[in-house]
Short mmCIF file of C-alpha atoms in Angstrom, two decimals:
data_model
loop_
_atom_site.label_atom_id
_atom_site.label_comp_id
_atom_site.label_asym_id
_atom_site.label_seq_id
_atom_site.Cartn_x
_atom_site.Cartn_y
_atom_site.Cartn_z
CA MET A 1 -0.18 0.20 0.04
CA THR A 2 1.28 3.34 -0.95
CA ALA A 3 1.08 6.48 1.33
CA PRO A 4 -1.02 9.16 0.37
CA PRO A 5 0.92 12.11 -1.08
CA ALA A 6 1.10 15.41 0.82
CA LEU A 7 -1.51 17.84 -0.59
CA PRO A 8 -0.35 20.99 -2.31
CA LYS A 9 -0.56 24.09 -0.15
CA SER A 10 -3.24 25.50 -2.31
CA ARG A 11 -5.39 22.43 -1.75
CA GLN A 12 -4.41 22.40 1.86
CA ARG A 13 -6.10 26.29 2.13
CA LEU A 14 -9.19 25.09 0.41
CA VAL A 15 -9.47 21.85 2.86
CA LEU A 16 -9.12 24.67 5.88
CA ALA A 17 -11.80 26.82 4.32
CA VAL A 18 -14.11 24.03 4.24
CA LEU A 19 -13.54 22.80 7.88
CA MET A 20 -14.03 26.11 8.80
CA VAL A 21 -17.43 26.51 7.38
CA CYS A 22 -18.26 23.14 9.45
CA SER A 23 -17.14 24.57 12.46
CA LEU A 24 -18.97 27.92 11.67
CA LEU A 25 -22.01 25.94 11.64
CA ILE A 26 -21.84 24.53 15.03
CA TRP A 27 -21.22 27.96 16.59
CA LEU A 28 -23.48 29.70 14.46
CA ASP A 29 -26.13 27.44 15.86
CA ASN A 30 -25.22 27.83 19.51
CA THR A 31 -25.35 31.48 19.46
CA VAL A 32 -28.49 31.85 17.36
CA LEU A 33 -30.14 29.60 20.26
CA SER A 34 -29.29 32.13 22.64
CA ILE A 35 -30.94 34.86 21.32
CA THR A 36 -34.12 33.05 20.62
CA LEU A 37 -34.55 31.98 24.16
CA GLU A 38 -36.33 34.73 25.23
CA THR A 39 -38.67 34.47 22.29
CA LEU A 40 -39.21 30.81 22.91
CA ALA A 41 -40.17 31.31 26.67
CA ASP A 42 -42.87 33.98 25.46
CA PRO A 43 -46.46 32.54 25.72
CA VAL A 44 -47.35 34.66 22.66
CA ARG A 45 -44.80 34.78 20.20
CA GLY A 46 -42.97 31.57 21.07
CA LEU A 47 -43.65 28.44 22.73
CA GLY A 48 -44.10 29.42 26.31
CA ALA A 49 -41.20 27.23 27.43
CA SER A 50 -40.28 27.28 31.02
CA PRO A 51 -36.66 27.90 32.30
CA ALA A 52 -36.54 23.81 32.66
CA GLU A 53 -37.61 23.16 28.99
CA LEU A 54 -35.08 25.72 27.78
CA GLN A 55 -32.48 24.01 29.84
CA TRP A 56 -33.34 20.90 27.98
CA ALA A 57 -33.49 22.78 24.69
CA THR A 58 -29.91 23.59 24.83
CA GLY A 59 -28.94 20.98 27.38
CA ALA A 60 -30.45 17.97 24.96
CA TYR A 61 -28.21 19.04 21.97
CA THR A 62 -25.10 19.40 24.29
CA LEU A 63 -25.81 16.11 26.16
CA VAL A 64 -26.04 14.08 22.96
CA PHE A 65 -23.08 16.04 21.57
CA ALA A 66 -20.82 15.10 24.43
CA THR A 67 -21.61 11.65 24.92
CA LEU A 68 -21.42 10.82 21.17
CA MET A 69 -18.12 12.37 20.17
CA PHE A 70 -16.06 9.51 21.38
CA THR A 71 -17.88 6.99 19.36
CA ALA A 72 -17.71 9.51 16.42
CA GLY A 73 -14.10 9.57 16.79
CA ALA A 74 -13.76 5.87 16.46
CA LEU A 75 -16.11 5.83 13.35
CA GLY A 76 -14.11 8.03 11.46
CA ASP A 77 -10.91 6.38 12.39
CA SER A 78 -12.81 2.99 10.82
CA PHE A 79 -14.51 4.19 7.80
CA GLY A 80 -13.20 7.75 7.00
CA HIS A 81 -13.43 11.15 8.64
CA ARG A 82 -14.57 12.71 5.34
CA ASN A 83 -17.67 9.99 5.29
CA VAL A 84 -18.45 10.68 9.02
CA LEU A 85 -18.20 14.40 8.39
CA ALA A 86 -20.58 14.19 5.58
CA VAL A 87 -23.10 11.97 7.25
CA GLY A 88 -23.01 14.64 10.27
CA LEU A 89 -24.08 17.59 8.09
CA VAL A 90 -26.79 15.73 6.40
CA VAL A 91 -28.32 14.59 10.06
CA PHE A 92 -27.80 18.20 11.02
CA LEU A 93 -29.57 19.54 7.99
CA GLY A 94 -32.81 17.33 8.49
CA ALA A 95 -32.78 18.15 12.23
CA SER A 96 -32.52 21.78 11.73
CA ILE A 97 -35.75 21.70 9.34
CA TRP A 98 -37.63 19.58 12.35
CA ALA A 99 -36.56 22.39 14.92
CA ALA A 100 -37.70 24.94 12.81
CA TYR A 101 -41.41 23.51 12.56
CA ALA A 102 -41.35 22.12 16.16
CA GLY A 103 -45.05 22.75 17.26
CA ASP A 104 -44.36 22.34 21.15
CA ALA A 105 -41.22 22.72 23.55
CA GLY A 106 -41.04 18.69 23.74
CA GLN A 107 -40.64 18.48 19.80
CA LEU A 108 -38.03 20.96 19.74
CA ILE A 109 -36.05 19.27 22.41
CA ALA A 110 -35.97 15.93 20.24
CA ALA A 111 -34.86 18.07 17.24
CA ARG A 112 -32.16 19.53 19.12
CA ALA A 113 -31.05 16.16 20.54
CA ALA A 114 -31.04 15.18 16.88
CA MET A 115 -28.84 18.15 15.95
CA GLY A 116 -26.55 16.92 18.63
CA VAL A 117 -25.93 13.64 16.85
CA GLY A 118 -24.92 15.48 13.85
CA ALA A 119 -22.76 17.62 15.66
CA ALA A 120 -21.02 14.79 17.54
CA LEU A 121 -20.08 13.40 13.96
CA ILE A 122 -18.88 16.88 12.47
CA MET A 123 -16.67 17.96 15.45
CA PRO A 124 -14.05 15.12 16.01
CA ALA A 125 -13.90 14.23 12.16
CA ASN A 126 -13.57 17.96 11.38
CA PHE A 127 -10.51 18.46 13.90
CA ALA A 128 -9.06 14.95 12.64
CA ILE A 129 -8.91 15.96 9.01
CA LEU A 130 -7.43 19.12 9.90
CA LEU A 131 -4.46 17.15 11.76
CA TRP A 132 -4.00 15.04 9.04
CA THR A 133 -3.70 18.00 6.31
CA PHE A 134 -1.68 19.78 8.16
CA THR A 135 2.01 19.10 9.74
CA GLY A 136 4.90 20.87 11.94
CA PRO A 137 4.63 24.63 12.35
CA ALA A 138 1.60 24.44 10.04
CA ARG A 139 -0.68 22.36 11.98
CA ALA A 140 -0.35 24.92 14.88
CA THR A 141 -1.07 27.94 12.31
CA ALA A 142 -3.96 25.96 10.95
CA ILE A 143 -5.24 25.17 14.52
CA ALA A 144 -5.09 29.11 15.35
CA ILE A 145 -6.74 30.02 12.11
CA SER A 146 -9.63 27.57 12.17
CA SER A 147 -10.48 28.56 15.97
CA THR A 148 -11.22 31.95 14.61
CA SER A 149 -14.28 30.42 12.99
CA THR A 150 -15.82 30.36 16.73
CA GLY A 151 -15.26 34.16 16.83
CA VAL A 152 -17.08 34.62 13.51
CA GLY A 153 -20.02 32.16 14.49
CA MET A 154 -20.44 33.85 17.88
CA ALA A 155 -20.56 37.32 16.08
CA ALA A 156 -22.69 36.67 13.43
CA GLY A 157 -25.32 34.18 15.07
CA PRO A 158 -26.87 36.76 17.27
CA VAL A 159 -26.95 39.33 14.85
CA LEU A 160 -28.47 37.07 12.16
CA ALA A 161 -30.82 35.67 14.96
CA GLY A 162 -32.13 39.38 15.73
CA LEU A 163 -32.53 40.13 12.20
CA LEU A 164 -34.69 36.97 11.61
CA LEU A 165 -36.79 37.24 14.65
CA SER A 166 -37.32 41.03 13.63
CA HIS A 167 -38.77 39.83 10.21
CA PHE A 168 -39.84 36.18 10.41
CA TRP A 169 -41.08 33.62 13.02
CA TRP A 170 -38.69 31.99 15.45
CA GLY A 171 -38.29 28.63 13.32
CA SER A 172 -36.35 30.69 10.76
CA VAL A 173 -33.24 30.88 13.01
CA PHE A 174 -32.91 26.94 12.49
CA LEU A 175 -33.58 27.16 8.64
CA VAL A 176 -30.47 29.38 8.30
CA ASN A 177 -28.45 26.33 8.51
CA VAL A 178 -29.48 24.88 5.42
CA PRO A 179 -27.48 26.82 2.97
CA ILE A 180 -24.58 26.42 5.23
CA ILE A 181 -24.62 22.83 5.09
CA VAL A 182 -25.20 22.66 1.34
CA LEU A 183 -22.04 24.95 0.88
CA ALA A 184 -20.13 22.50 3.12
CA LEU A 185 -21.24 19.27 1.68
CA ALA A 186 -20.18 20.49 -2.11
CA GLY A 187 -16.80 21.52 -0.50
CA ILE A 188 -16.35 18.04 1.17
CA VAL A 189 -17.13 16.22 -1.79
CA ARG A 190 -14.62 18.11 -4.07
CA LEU A 191 -11.80 18.88 -1.90
CA VAL A 192 -11.47 16.92 1.18
CA PRO A 193 -9.46 13.59 1.22
CA ASN A 194 -10.93 10.55 3.07
CA PHE A 195 -8.22 10.44 5.96
CA ARG A 196 -8.50 7.17 8.09
CA SER A 197 -6.40 5.62 10.67
CA PRO A 198 -4.56 2.42 10.40
CA THR A 199 -5.98 1.23 13.43
CA VAL A 200 -9.74 0.46 13.30
CA ARG A 201 -11.19 0.59 16.68
CA PRO A 202 -14.28 -1.40 17.51
CA LEU A 203 -17.40 0.35 18.38
CA ASP A 204 -18.59 0.79 22.07
CA PRO A 205 -22.31 0.14 22.56
CA ALA A 206 -22.06 -0.49 26.46
CA GLY A 207 -20.06 2.77 26.74
CA ILE A 208 -22.51 4.66 24.60
CA LEU A 209 -25.33 3.45 26.72
CA LEU A 210 -23.64 4.07 30.15
CA SER A 211 -22.61 7.59 29.21
CA ILE A 212 -25.86 8.97 27.81
CA SER A 213 -27.74 7.52 30.64
CA GLY A 214 -25.56 8.46 33.22
CA LEU A 215 -25.10 12.11 32.07
CA ALA A 216 -28.99 12.38 31.21
CA ALA A 217 -29.73 11.15 34.66
CA LEU A 218 -27.24 13.65 35.99
CA THR A 219 -28.62 16.45 33.87
CA TYR A 220 -32.32 15.50 34.93
CA GLY A 221 -31.65 15.79 38.61
CA LEU A 222 -29.84 18.93 38.55
CA ILE A 223 -32.62 20.62 36.47
CA ARG A 224 -35.14 19.21 38.62
CA ALA A 225 -33.80 20.81 41.61
CA GLY A 226 -34.43 24.04 40.03
CA GLN A 227 -37.90 23.20 39.42
CA VAL A 228 -38.94 22.10 43.03
CA ASP A 229 -36.67 24.36 44.89
CA ALA A 230 -35.43 21.41 46.85
CA TRP A 231 -32.33 19.02 47.22
CA ASN A 232 -33.74 16.30 49.37
CA ARG A 233 -36.60 15.20 47.27
CA GLY A 234 -36.11 11.70 45.67
CA ASP A 235 -36.63 12.85 42.09
CA VAL A 236 -33.71 15.23 42.79
CA TRP A 237 -31.14 12.97 44.69
CA ALA A 238 -32.03 9.74 43.40
CA PRO A 239 -31.13 10.69 39.49
CA ILE A 240 -28.07 12.37 40.45
CA ALA A 241 -26.82 9.51 42.42
CA ALA A 242 -27.85 7.10 39.67
CA GLY A 243 -26.14 9.46 36.94
CA LEU A 244 -22.75 9.55 38.79
CA VAL A 245 -22.83 5.63 39.37
CA LEU A 246 -23.40 5.22 35.58
CA LEU A 247 -20.85 7.53 34.77
CA ALA A 248 -18.40 5.80 37.22
CA ALA A 249 -19.38 2.28 35.64
CA PHE A 250 -18.49 4.00 32.09
CA VAL A 251 -15.12 4.67 33.33
CA LEU A 252 -14.63 1.19 34.79
CA VAL A 253 -15.83 -0.38 31.51
CA GLU A 254 -13.80 1.75 29.20
CA LEU A 255 -10.68 1.08 31.27
CA ARG A 256 -11.31 -2.73 30.90
CA VAL A 257 -11.96 -2.66 27.31
CA LYS A 258 -8.66 -3.78 25.00
CA VAL A 259 -9.42 -1.08 22.52
CA SER A 260 -11.78 1.50 23.72
CA SER A 261 -13.43 4.33 22.07
CA PHE A 262 -13.11 6.96 25.07
CA ASP A 263 -9.88 5.97 26.67
CA PRO A 264 -9.51 7.36 30.37
CA ARG A 265 -6.07 6.44 30.49
CA MET A 266 -5.60 9.65 28.48
CA LEU A 267 -6.68 11.73 31.17
CA ALA A 268 -4.31 10.22 33.61
CA GLN A 269 -1.43 12.45 31.83
CA ARG A 270 -1.15 15.57 34.19
CA MET A 271 -0.94 18.02 31.11
CA PHE A 272 -3.75 16.21 28.75
CA GLY A 273 -5.91 15.37 31.94
CA GLY A 274 -5.63 18.30 33.89
CA GLY A 275 -5.74 20.69 30.85
CA ASN A 276 -8.99 19.09 29.68
CA ALA A 277 -10.63 19.56 33.26
CA ALA A 278 -9.38 23.08 33.31
CA MET A 279 -10.78 23.82 30.14
CA ALA A 280 -14.29 22.17 30.75
CA LEU A 281 -14.87 24.22 33.85
CA PRO A 282 -14.49 27.66 31.69
CA LEU A 283 -17.16 26.21 29.30
CA PHE A 284 -19.36 25.45 32.26
CA SER A 285 -19.05 29.21 33.11
CA VAL A 286 -19.50 30.26 29.55
CA ALA A 287 -22.77 28.41 29.16
CA ALA A 288 -24.17 29.69 32.47
CA ILE A 289 -23.21 33.22 31.77
CA THR A 290 -24.59 32.92 28.08
CA PHE A 291 -28.10 31.52 29.42
CA TYR A 292 -28.21 34.46 31.84
CA ASN A 293 -27.54 37.24 29.37
CA ALA A 294 -30.45 35.86 26.70
CA PHE A 295 -32.87 36.80 29.62
CA TYR A 296 -31.07 39.79 30.89
CA MET A 297 -30.92 41.70 27.68
CA GLN A 298 -34.09 40.94 26.16
CA GLY A 299 -36.30 40.24 29.37
CA ALA A 300 -34.94 42.57 32.01
CA LEU A 301 -33.56 45.58 29.70
CA GLY A 302 -36.27 45.31 27.04
CA TYR A 303 -33.93 45.14 24.17
CA SER A 304 -35.09 43.74 20.74
CA PRO A 305 -33.82 40.68 19.20
CA MET A 306 -31.81 42.75 16.97
CA LYS A 307 -30.01 45.02 19.54
CA ALA A 308 -29.52 42.01 21.84
CA GLY A 309 -27.66 40.47 18.95
CA LEU A 310 -25.36 43.48 18.35
CA ALA A 311 -24.88 44.10 21.81
CA ASN A 312 -23.31 40.55 21.92
CA VAL A 313 -20.88 41.19 19.17
CA PRO A 314 -18.04 42.52 21.46
CA THR A 315 -17.57 38.89 22.80
CA ALA A 316 -16.91 37.42 19.35
CA ALA A 317 -14.77 40.10 18.13
CA GLY A 318 -12.83 39.33 21.72
CA ALA A 319 -12.58 35.65 20.74
CA VAL A 320 -11.60 36.31 17.25
CA VAL A 321 -8.50 38.89 18.72
CA GLY A 322 -7.94 36.80 21.59
CA ALA A 323 -7.24 33.40 19.73
CA PRO A 324 -4.37 34.58 17.42
CA LEU A 325 -3.30 37.06 20.08
CA GLY A 326 -2.71 34.12 22.83
CA ALA A 327 -1.04 31.89 20.02
CA ARG A 328 1.65 34.52 19.61
CA LEU A 329 2.21 35.22 23.14
CA VAL A 330 2.67 31.79 23.88
CA SER A 331 5.36 31.44 21.11
CA ARG A 332 7.06 33.97 22.93
CA TRP A 333 6.66 33.28 26.81
CA SER A 334 5.27 29.74 26.91
CA LEU A 335 1.75 28.26 27.49
CA ARG A 336 1.52 28.71 31.27
CA PRO A 337 2.35 32.31 31.80
CA VAL A 338 -0.14 33.27 29.46
CA ALA A 339 -3.14 30.88 29.71
CA VAL A 340 -3.20 31.09 33.72
CA PRO A 341 -3.70 34.87 33.93
CA ALA A 342 -6.07 34.85 31.01
CA LEU A 343 -8.31 32.41 32.73
CA THR A 344 -8.15 34.26 36.05
CA VAL A 345 -9.30 37.34 34.11
CA ALA A 346 -12.13 35.44 32.54
CA ALA A 347 -13.35 34.24 36.05
CA PHE A 348 -13.54 37.81 37.49
CA SER A 349 -15.28 39.00 34.39
CA PHE A 350 -17.88 36.33 34.93
CA GLY A 351 -18.15 37.32 38.29
CA ALA A 352 -18.40 41.26 37.21
CA VAL A 353 -21.74 40.25 35.79
CA GLY A 354 -23.10 40.51 39.73
CA LEU A 355 -22.32 44.30 39.22
CA LEU A 356 -24.89 44.77 36.45
CA GLY A 357 -28.34 46.08 37.09
CA LEU A 358 -31.65 47.33 35.26
CA HIS A 359 -29.94 50.71 34.63
CA THR A 360 -26.36 49.84 33.63
CA SER A 361 -25.29 51.58 30.65
CA LEU A 362 -24.60 49.72 27.50
CA VAL A 363 -21.06 50.77 27.30
CA TRP A 364 -20.31 48.76 30.50
CA ILE A 365 -22.15 45.72 29.45
CA GLU A 366 -20.31 45.80 26.22
CA ILE A 367 -16.74 46.47 27.88
CA LEU A 368 -17.45 43.50 30.22
CA LEU A 369 -18.52 41.13 27.04
CA LEU A 370 -15.28 41.96 25.29
CA VAL A 371 -13.05 41.16 28.14
CA GLN A 372 -15.03 37.85 28.37
CA GLY A 373 -14.24 37.11 24.73
CA LEU A 374 -10.80 38.29 24.64
CA SER A 375 -9.60 36.16 27.73
CA VAL A 376 -11.63 33.10 26.82
CA GLY A 377 -10.28 33.06 23.30
CA MET A 378 -6.52 33.65 24.51
CA VAL A 379 -6.92 30.37 26.46
CA MET A 380 -8.89 28.14 24.48
CA ALA A 381 -6.90 28.19 21.23
CA PRO A 382 -3.18 27.39 22.63
CA VAL A 383 -4.45 24.97 25.22
CA THR A 384 -6.31 23.01 22.61
CA GLY A 385 -3.60 22.88 20.12
CA ALA A 386 -1.05 21.93 23.27
CA LEU A 387 -3.38 19.25 24.30
CA ILE A 388 -4.11 17.68 21.03
CA SER A 389 -0.36 17.90 19.79
CA SER A 390 0.42 15.80 23.07
CA LEU A 391 -1.32 12.73 21.17
CA PRO A 392 0.14 10.42 18.52
CA LEU A 393 -1.49 11.02 15.17
CA GLU A 394 -2.95 7.67 14.98
CA ARG A 395 -5.01 8.65 18.04
CA SER A 396 -6.12 11.91 16.76
CA GLY A 397 -9.67 11.16 16.36
CA ALA A 398 -10.17 9.78 19.68
CA GLY A 399 -8.12 12.46 21.30
CA SER A 400 -10.15 15.35 19.84
CA ALA A 401 -13.11 13.44 20.99
CA VAL A 402 -12.03 13.27 24.42
CA THR A 403 -11.26 16.75 24.67
CA ASN A 404 -14.41 17.91 22.88
CA THR A 405 -16.52 15.58 25.28
CA ALA A 406 -15.02 17.02 28.25
CA ARG A 407 -15.82 20.63 27.16
CA GLN A 408 -19.29 19.81 26.11
CA VAL A 409 -20.08 17.80 29.41
CA GLY A 410 -18.97 21.16 31.24
CA SER A 411 -21.27 23.09 29.06
CA VAL A 412 -24.28 20.94 29.73
CA ILE A 413 -23.68 20.62 33.30
CA GLY A 414 -22.97 24.51 33.26
CA ILE A 415 -26.71 24.91 31.49
CA ALA A 416 -28.17 22.91 34.30
CA VAL A 417 -26.45 24.18 37.24
CA GLY A 418 -26.46 27.83 36.21
CA GLY A 419 -30.22 27.55 35.37
CA THR A 420 -31.06 25.90 38.61
CA ILE A 421 -29.20 28.53 40.68
CA MET A 422 -31.05 31.13 38.53
CA SER A 423 -34.63 29.51 39.18
CA VAL A 424 -33.97 28.77 42.96
CA ALA A 425 -32.82 32.34 43.69
CA TYR A 426 -35.56 33.95 41.47
CA ARG A 427 -38.49 31.97 43.23
CA GLY A 428 -37.15 33.03 46.35
CA ALA A 429 -36.74 36.70 45.11
CA ILE A 430 -40.47 36.74 43.73
CA GLU A 431 -42.44 35.14 46.31
CA PRO A 432 -43.12 38.35 48.58
CA SER A 433 -44.61 40.06 45.36
CA LEU A 434 -47.12 37.40 44.71
CA SER A 435 -49.63 38.37 47.49
CA ASP A 436 -52.05 40.51 45.38
CA VAL A 437 -51.88 37.67 42.49
CA PRO A 438 -54.75 35.36 42.11
CA GLU A 439 -53.86 31.95 43.60
CA SER A 440 -54.42 30.42 39.88
CA LEU A 441 -51.87 32.65 38.40
CA ARG A 442 -48.91 32.55 41.23
CA ASP A 443 -47.40 28.98 39.94
CA SER A 444 -47.17 30.78 36.40
CA ALA A 445 -45.31 33.72 37.96
CA ARG A 446 -43.06 31.83 40.10
CA VAL A 447 -41.97 29.94 36.99
CA SER A 448 -39.68 32.52 35.32
CA ALA A 449 -39.65 36.45 35.13
CA GLU A 450 -41.02 36.04 31.55
CA GLN A 451 -43.94 34.28 32.71
CA ALA A 452 -44.44 36.62 35.42
CA ARG A 453 -44.35 39.65 33.00
CA HIS A 454 -47.03 37.95 31.06
CA VAL A 455 -49.37 37.51 34.15
CA ALA A 456 -48.47 41.38 35.15
CA ALA A 457 -49.78 42.30 31.69
CA THR A 458 -53.00 40.04 32.10
CA LEU A 459 -53.81 41.74 35.19
CA ASP A 460 -52.46 45.15 34.50
CA GLN A 461 -50.12 45.24 37.43
CA PRO A 462 -46.85 47.04 36.53
CA THR A 463 -45.63 46.49 40.14
CA LEU A 464 -45.42 42.82 39.28
CA THR A 465 -43.54 43.45 36.01
CA GLN A 466 -40.83 45.46 38.49
CA ALA A 467 -40.72 42.66 40.95
CA ALA A 468 -40.07 40.35 38.45
CA ASP A 469 -37.10 42.07 36.81
CA HIS A 470 -35.45 42.69 40.07
CA ALA A 471 -36.11 39.04 41.26
CA PHE A 472 -34.41 38.07 37.99
CA ILE A 473 -31.56 40.49 38.59
CA HIS A 474 -30.89 38.88 42.10
CA SER A 475 -31.11 35.57 40.81
CA MET A 476 -27.99 36.50 37.91
CA HIS A 477 -26.03 38.25 40.81
CA VAL A 478 -26.17 35.03 42.90
CA GLY A 479 -25.53 32.75 39.68
CA ALA A 480 -22.38 34.83 38.74
CA VAL A 481 -20.76 34.50 42.05
CA TRP A 482 -20.72 30.74 41.80
CA ILE A 483 -19.95 30.95 38.15
CA MET A 484 -16.90 33.00 39.08
CA LEU A 485 -15.65 30.60 41.70
CA ILE A 486 -15.77 27.79 39.38
CA ALA A 487 -13.69 29.82 36.98
CA LEU A 488 -11.16 30.90 39.55
CA PHE A 489 -10.70 26.85 40.21
CA ALA A 490 -10.34 26.21 36.75
CA ALA A 491 -7.20 28.70 36.70
CA ALA A 492 -5.99 26.97 39.78
CA VAL A 493 -6.15 23.36 37.95
CA LEU A 494 -4.55 24.87 34.70
CA LEU A 495 -1.65 26.28 36.84
CA LEU A 496 -0.89 22.89 38.31
CA ALA A 497 -1.69 20.88 34.82
CA LEU A 498 0.96 22.89 32.58
CA PRO A 499 4.65 22.57 32.97
CA ALA A 500 6.48 25.82 35.22
CA THR A 501 8.67 26.86 32.50
CA GLY A 502 9.92 26.61 29.38
CA LYS A 503 8.12 26.28 25.88
CA GLU A 504 5.73 23.08 25.55
CA LYS A 505 7.54 20.57 23.27
CA SER A 506 5.16 19.08 20.76
CA PRO A 507 4.76 15.50 21.94
CA ALA A 508 3.72 14.27 18.35
CA PRO A 509 7.12 14.37 16.61
CA GLU A 510 7.30 14.43 12.93
CA PRO A 511 8.80 10.86 12.53
CA GLU A 512 5.17 9.48 14.21
CA TYR A 513 3.52 11.43 11.69
CA GLU A 514 5.13 10.40 8.76
CA GLU A 515 5.18 6.69 10.01
CA ALA A 516 1.23 7.23 10.58
CA ARG A 517 0.94 8.56 7.08
CA SER A 518 2.82 5.80 5.55
CA ALA A 519 0.79 3.27 7.16
CA GLU A 520 -2.56 4.91 5.83
CA PRO A 521 -4.53 2.58 3.69
CA ARG A 522 -5.71 4.98 1.44
CA SER A 523 -6.82 8.51 0.99
CA ALA A 524 -9.59 9.06 -1.51
CA ALA A 525 -9.39 12.49 -3.25
#
């Protein structure tokens, strides 16, 4: 068998462009949904979804995404990363159309879970193709360039969602995925080789079942705690305990499997394991803060979807600038003295959300969002490159799946915990203001600030609207403190995980890369 020839530089650039479109799709969809949450919660313009249902609409996607990615990495190594990437895009296309025409919150949650299946197939294959296409210093440069699609998606998503919601119904925000997917599929068929690993890994049905059921049970318990405002009820602690047991069983099963799709042994390495843990926690914080911002801007401040979308642009701008800036600073000073301070700044910027109120100037909000995007961007890109480069190329699919799975687990738990903190704090703050509300409407007002405003409009009680706004602000402040502490803990973990001095070496040396390429069975152009 002959080794596949190295791609010409012009084609490498075209392949990178196609991969960036695929990555853009994932980030565009996530940010589009964040602007749509307030509309979906509205009983008139949306689906009247409760906070718990919105947590599931966001979390179902992330949960499936997280638990299927390690299997998707194995599929790519076995059947070719291009094939898996193309199938993922087709699944994402069908699920997007389903979500656009969902008739209730339950259908939307199911469609979002199906979108998570597509995303799980897309991301590991996308990153593995990038690693196979580029080598040496060009690989680090390609990773940094590719990461800018995150910022572009974060910038374009909210603005695009605001524009669509101003002129069309909420389902239009999902149909925007269709032309992007068609463009990506055309580029994949024409330009991307079908790289695959010389080591074929078997599928892992037991691991899939344990990981999905464990994470789903844990998430359900956390969200349920926010609904019932209690932790000692059986329908709260029992699923949480069951979820932890199932996840522990998942790890034990994967340790015993000879060739596992998700290899927990990778996490035993101090840099790879500690680095992934440290990166999962900021994603926890980002997911929770994003969830809060959606209701803060459009609900409490009364911004239109378009204004809220434009107000979120500084976050994306900061991420776009932060990724290459972080890579450049790392090349000069090494990873640890750049990533740890940047993550610490990010933590305090999350905590600063606790200083925002109903009359905060938009200028201060924009400055805060810019700092958040810049600091997170400076951490994610260089740390991602260092973690993935620490693995042999033939394990690139599995390694990228482990990294992405850890981060997506952080996101789904962040949505569950952040939303639960918000619900519990809101319910306690709004309760004293419900004495004049008819008993039949009190439960609706307790659900969320959006529902309380609707009740206030029905009863013509502007004081209830004001009380709902203040109760939400209180709940956001409480959540911001906890989120800051979690991010600070992440900075401490990263400090311990990264080498103290010197520039990090690339643990995937070129001889191993060339050997893996030589062992490659074929590369279908």
